[in-house]
Each structure stands twice: as C-alpha cells, then as structure tokens.
C-alpha cells in the first residue's frame, strides 16, 4: 500500500536511494582552460595565434648563435690580416755613368752584362753604391772603373732613376745618380768578375738593348747631350 511501511526482515530489499551525479564546472574563459595540466590538453585559438607569430627555431636562441658565428668569423679575418708578415724596407743610393766615345760622326756607349736571379743575361749601365765620405761624382768614376775597367771623366749630370726590388726578403728602394762620362783610357779586361761582358754599342742600339726602362730613359737623356 502506498503509505504502508515495509517491516524489517520481510525478505524484500529496501528501495535504493538514487545519487545525483555532480557535473564538473566548465572553464569560464580561455585563459582558465590554459591552466589545465596534462599532455593531451589542446591549445586554444589564442594560444595557436601566439604560436603562429613565433619565428622558426623557437625563442630566438638560433639568432643569437648566428650573430656569435658572424662575430667569430670577423675576428678570424682580422686576426688573419694582422698576422700577415711585413717585409722590412731599406733605402740605398748609388751612382754610375754613361761612358761614351766618338768615332767620326758615330757615337758608342758602354754597356755591361750580368746574370739575373733567373739566369738571364741583362745589359745595363755601370753603377754601384756610394761609400762613406764619398761624393756622387767620385763614386760614379770609381764604379765605372771597377765594373768596366775603363777610365772616364764626368761631363754632365743626367739626373737619377728610382726603382724597387726585393732581395733576400728585404724590399730595397733604390736611387741611382747617373753622369755622362767621356772615355779616356783603361782596358775592359781589368774589370771585376761581377760582370760577364763589357761591350761598346752604337748609341741607337744601346737605347734598345738596355734591359731596364729607367736606364733606357737615362740613355735617352745622354743622347740629347751628344747629338
């Protein structure tokens, strides 16, 4: 019956009470959802937009590595430039002469030959270093005598020539003063062994035979005096 109590021990189990299931509260904002723990949590639209704006490579550490690499390469280049060995430089002053002789209307000048470092035969003017306490003129007369075996007297100043060369890892800045000199005697067999051959050349031929441009210019000045 509807209002009748069921006595204890009647064999019928008492009616079970229904329990109400409690629902979990939903997050009130996307920020709250971001606080959920667990590897399976899906990023929200705001999180995805922030991820899309990040540069490839993450937090920018690769950019720092790149700048460090550039700095290291610049230091390497600088170090390489500063470690380049500098060649010492010396200055030398010499004197020499264009020795000539006349035979009627013909003019001949003396050229001396020596071997270059490559073994080639080079024709040029007699010249050499100025010794301590010696004038340019005295040095020119002495060097002509030593290298050609000839005696000559100075008649005019032909100016100088300058050039640079490297000898035994030293850069030499050379300046040579030349004089026009008239042959007065001597014998080419009395020359130093430094020269292989001493020969008289017609002036026009000597202008072409001289091996070095600076000395060809000196010979051209001598030709202006002699013509």
XYZ file of N, CA and C in Angstrom, residues 88-92 170-174:
30
model
N 110.610 43.990 -44.311
C 111.378 45.194 -43.955
C 111.841 45.934 -45.207
N 111.990 47.243 -45.093
C 112.375 48.087 -46.225
C 113.679 48.807 -45.933
N 114.543 48.856 -46.941
C 115.800 49.580 -46.831
C 115.927 50.550 -48.006
N 116.679 51.630 -47.795
C 116.947 52.614 -48.853
C 118.431 52.559 -49.217
N 118.697 52.579 -50.516
C 120.074 52.556 -50.997
C 120.264 53.645 -52.046
N 113.965 41.318 -48.276
C 114.058 42.732 -47.906
C 113.671 43.565 -49.129
N 112.754 44.530 -48.914
C 112.365 45.439 -50.000
C 113.386 46.574 -50.076
N 113.981 46.735 -51.252
C 115.010 47.758 -51.452
C 114.428 48.892 -52.292
N 114.501 50.109 -51.756
C 114.137 51.316 -52.517
C 115.438 51.953 -53.009
N 115.668 51.822 -54.303
C 116.956 52.207 -54.885
C 116.845 53.535 -55.627
